[in-house]
Coordinates of C-alpha atoms in Angstrom, one line a residue:
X1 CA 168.3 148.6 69.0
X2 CA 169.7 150.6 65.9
X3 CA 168.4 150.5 63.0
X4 CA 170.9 150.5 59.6
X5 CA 171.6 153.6 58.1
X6 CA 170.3 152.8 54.3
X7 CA 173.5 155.3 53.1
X8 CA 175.9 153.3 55.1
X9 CA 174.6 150.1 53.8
X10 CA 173.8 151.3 50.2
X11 CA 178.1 152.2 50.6
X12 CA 179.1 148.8 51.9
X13 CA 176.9 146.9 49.0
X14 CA 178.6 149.1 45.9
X15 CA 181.9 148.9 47.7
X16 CA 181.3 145.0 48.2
X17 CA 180.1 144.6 44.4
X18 CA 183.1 146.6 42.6
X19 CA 185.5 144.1 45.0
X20 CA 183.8 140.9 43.5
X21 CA 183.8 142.6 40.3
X22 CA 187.4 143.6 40.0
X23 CA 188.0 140.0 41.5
X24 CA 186.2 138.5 39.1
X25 CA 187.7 140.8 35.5
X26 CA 191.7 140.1 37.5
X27 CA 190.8 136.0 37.5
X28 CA 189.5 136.0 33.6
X29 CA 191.8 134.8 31.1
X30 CA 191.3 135.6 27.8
X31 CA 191.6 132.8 24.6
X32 CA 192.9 133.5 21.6
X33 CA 191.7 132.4 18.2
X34 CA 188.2 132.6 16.2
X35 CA 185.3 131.0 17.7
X36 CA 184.1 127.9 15.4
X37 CA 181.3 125.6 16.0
X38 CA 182.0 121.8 16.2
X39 CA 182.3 120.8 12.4
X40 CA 180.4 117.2 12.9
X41 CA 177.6 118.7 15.2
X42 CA 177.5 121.4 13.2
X43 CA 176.7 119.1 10.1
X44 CA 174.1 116.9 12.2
X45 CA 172.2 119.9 13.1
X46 CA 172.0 120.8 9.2
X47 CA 171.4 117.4 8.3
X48 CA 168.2 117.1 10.5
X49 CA 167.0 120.7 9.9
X50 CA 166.8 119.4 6.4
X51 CA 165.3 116.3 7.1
X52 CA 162.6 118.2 9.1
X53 CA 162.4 120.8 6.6
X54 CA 161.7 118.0 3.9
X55 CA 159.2 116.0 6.1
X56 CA 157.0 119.3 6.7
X57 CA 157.1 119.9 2.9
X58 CA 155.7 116.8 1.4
X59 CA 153.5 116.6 4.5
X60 CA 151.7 120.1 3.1
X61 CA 152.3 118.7 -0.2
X62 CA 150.4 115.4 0.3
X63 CA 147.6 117.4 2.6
X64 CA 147.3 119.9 -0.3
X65 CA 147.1 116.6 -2.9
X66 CA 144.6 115.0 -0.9
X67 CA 142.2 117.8 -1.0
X68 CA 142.0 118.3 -4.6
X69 CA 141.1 114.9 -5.3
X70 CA 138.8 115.2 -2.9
X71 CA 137.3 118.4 -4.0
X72 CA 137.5 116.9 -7.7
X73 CA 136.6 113.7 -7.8
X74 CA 133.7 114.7 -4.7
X75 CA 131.9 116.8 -7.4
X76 CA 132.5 115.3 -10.8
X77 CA 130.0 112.4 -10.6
X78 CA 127.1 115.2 -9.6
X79 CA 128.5 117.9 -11.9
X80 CA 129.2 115.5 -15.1
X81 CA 126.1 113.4 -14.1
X82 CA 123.9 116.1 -14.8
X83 CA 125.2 116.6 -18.1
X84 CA 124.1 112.9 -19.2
X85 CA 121.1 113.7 -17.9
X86 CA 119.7 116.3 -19.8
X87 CA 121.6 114.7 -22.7
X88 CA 119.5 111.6 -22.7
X89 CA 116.3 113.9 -22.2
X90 CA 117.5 115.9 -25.8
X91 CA 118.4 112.2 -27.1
X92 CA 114.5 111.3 -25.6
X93 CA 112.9 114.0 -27.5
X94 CA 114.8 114.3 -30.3
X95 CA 114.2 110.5 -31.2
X96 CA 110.4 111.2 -30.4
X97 CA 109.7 113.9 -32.6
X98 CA 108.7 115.8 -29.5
X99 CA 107.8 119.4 -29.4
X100 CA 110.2 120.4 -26.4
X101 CA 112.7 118.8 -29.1
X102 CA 114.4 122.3 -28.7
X103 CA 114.2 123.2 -25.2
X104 CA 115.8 120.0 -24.4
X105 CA 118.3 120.7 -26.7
X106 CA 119.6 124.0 -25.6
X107 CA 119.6 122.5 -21.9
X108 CA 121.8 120.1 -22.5
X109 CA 124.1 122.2 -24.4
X110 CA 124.7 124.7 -21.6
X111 CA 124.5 121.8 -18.4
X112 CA 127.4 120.0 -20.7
X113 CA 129.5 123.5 -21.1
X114 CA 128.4 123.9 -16.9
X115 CA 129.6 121.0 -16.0
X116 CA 133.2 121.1 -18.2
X117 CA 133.4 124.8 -17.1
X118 CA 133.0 123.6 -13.3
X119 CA 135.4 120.6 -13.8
X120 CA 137.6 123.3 -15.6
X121 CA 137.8 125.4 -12.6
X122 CA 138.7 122.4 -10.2
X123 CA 141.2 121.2 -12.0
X124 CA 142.9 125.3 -12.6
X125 CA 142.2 125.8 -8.7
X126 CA 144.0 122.2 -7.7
X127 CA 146.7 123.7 -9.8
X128 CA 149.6 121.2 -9.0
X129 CA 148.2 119.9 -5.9
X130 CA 146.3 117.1 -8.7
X131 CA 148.3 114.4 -9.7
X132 CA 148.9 115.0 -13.1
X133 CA 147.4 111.6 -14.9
X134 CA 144.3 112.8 -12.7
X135 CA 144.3 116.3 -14.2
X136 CA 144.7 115.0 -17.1
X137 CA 141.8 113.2 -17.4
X138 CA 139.7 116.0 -16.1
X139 CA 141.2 117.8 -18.6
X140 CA 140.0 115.1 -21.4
X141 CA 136.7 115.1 -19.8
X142 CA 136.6 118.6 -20.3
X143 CA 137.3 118.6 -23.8
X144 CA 134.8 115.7 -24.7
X145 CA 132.0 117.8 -23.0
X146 CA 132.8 120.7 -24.7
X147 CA 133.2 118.8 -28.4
X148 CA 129.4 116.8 -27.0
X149 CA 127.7 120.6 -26.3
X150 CA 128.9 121.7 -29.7
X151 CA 127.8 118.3 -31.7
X152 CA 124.3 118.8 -29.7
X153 CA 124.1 122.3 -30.6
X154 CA 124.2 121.7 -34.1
X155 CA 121.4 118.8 -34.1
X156 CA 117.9 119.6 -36.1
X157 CA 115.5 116.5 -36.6
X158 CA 117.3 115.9 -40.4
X159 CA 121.3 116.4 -39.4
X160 CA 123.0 112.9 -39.4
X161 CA 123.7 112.0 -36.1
X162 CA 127.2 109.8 -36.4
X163 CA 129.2 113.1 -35.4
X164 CA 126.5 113.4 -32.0
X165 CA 126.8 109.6 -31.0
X166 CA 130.9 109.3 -31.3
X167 CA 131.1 112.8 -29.1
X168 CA 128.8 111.1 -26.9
X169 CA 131.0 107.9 -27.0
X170 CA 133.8 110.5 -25.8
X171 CA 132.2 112.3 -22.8
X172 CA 131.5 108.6 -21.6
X173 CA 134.9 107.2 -21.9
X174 CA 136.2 110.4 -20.0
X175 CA 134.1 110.2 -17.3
X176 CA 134.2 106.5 -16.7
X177 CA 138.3 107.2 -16.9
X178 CA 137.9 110.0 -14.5
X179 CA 135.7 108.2 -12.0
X180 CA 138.0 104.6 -12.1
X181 CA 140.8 106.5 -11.2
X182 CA 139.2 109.1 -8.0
X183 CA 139.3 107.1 -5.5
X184 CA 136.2 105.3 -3.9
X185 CA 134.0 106.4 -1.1

């Protein structure tokens, strides 16, 4: 039996290839004009690219909203909690003449400005992601703490106290508004 000579055949499959080819290029013919796509599947295609587009948006945009209330409202009872706390421990002491009168004082003044810093920086890293009645009663919150740790600050055993209780009246109001309005766990 022969075998194929590989030059022979290598011949017959590029002469066989440019026959096909030349077959094929004399069969074409060519179309004249612009190539356009079809106008009405053309505007479907947009139409539900933008609908997708859309969809994906306010589905970051609602995952993004859900976390800042989350992160806000999880912490402000703790955070603005402690603040009443050593607030009624000054209010304790200072109504019993006591001798930490001071001490107690001072701690409350910086655990109030803590806690409305902390609240602060929620609400500034939320950014737009909180709603923004939400932020804005953060924000109120923040401001009644702030107005509280001043009023406290300036408290001896003599100094009227109607200035103290209607700040205090304040930082309550604010944080019951904040926490009827974060949602329940």
């Amino acid at each position: 039996m022969k075998l194929l000579d590989p030059r022979g055949f290598g011949m017959m499959c590029a002469t066989g290839a440019v026959a096909i080819g030349l077959t094929v290029a004399g069969c074409a013919n060519r179309v004249e004009g612009v190539a356009n796509p079809n106008a009405s599947d053309l505007a479907a295609y947009k139409t539900e690219a933008a609908s997708s587009s859309a969809a994906a948006t306010s589905s970051r945009r609602a995952a993004a909203q859900s976390k800042a209330i989350a992160d806000n409202c999880g912490q402000f009872p703790t955070i603005s909690g402690l603040g009443v706390s050593r607030y009624n421990e000054f209010v304790d002491a200072h109504d019993a003449n006591a001798p930490d009168y001071l001490a107690k004082r001072d701690l409350a003044v910086s655990t109030l400005e803590d806690a409305a810093n902390t609240v602060e920086s929620g609400v500034r890293t939320a950014r737009d992601a909180l709603p923004p009645d939400l932020a804005a009663q953060f924000t109120e919150y923040v401001s009644a703490a702030r107005a509280l740790a001043g009023e406290t600050r300036t408290m001896t055993y003599t100094a009227p106290v109607g200035a103290l209780n209607d700040a205090s009246k304040r930082v309550n109001d604010a944080r019951n508004v904040v926490r009827d309005s974060c949602p329940r766990r």
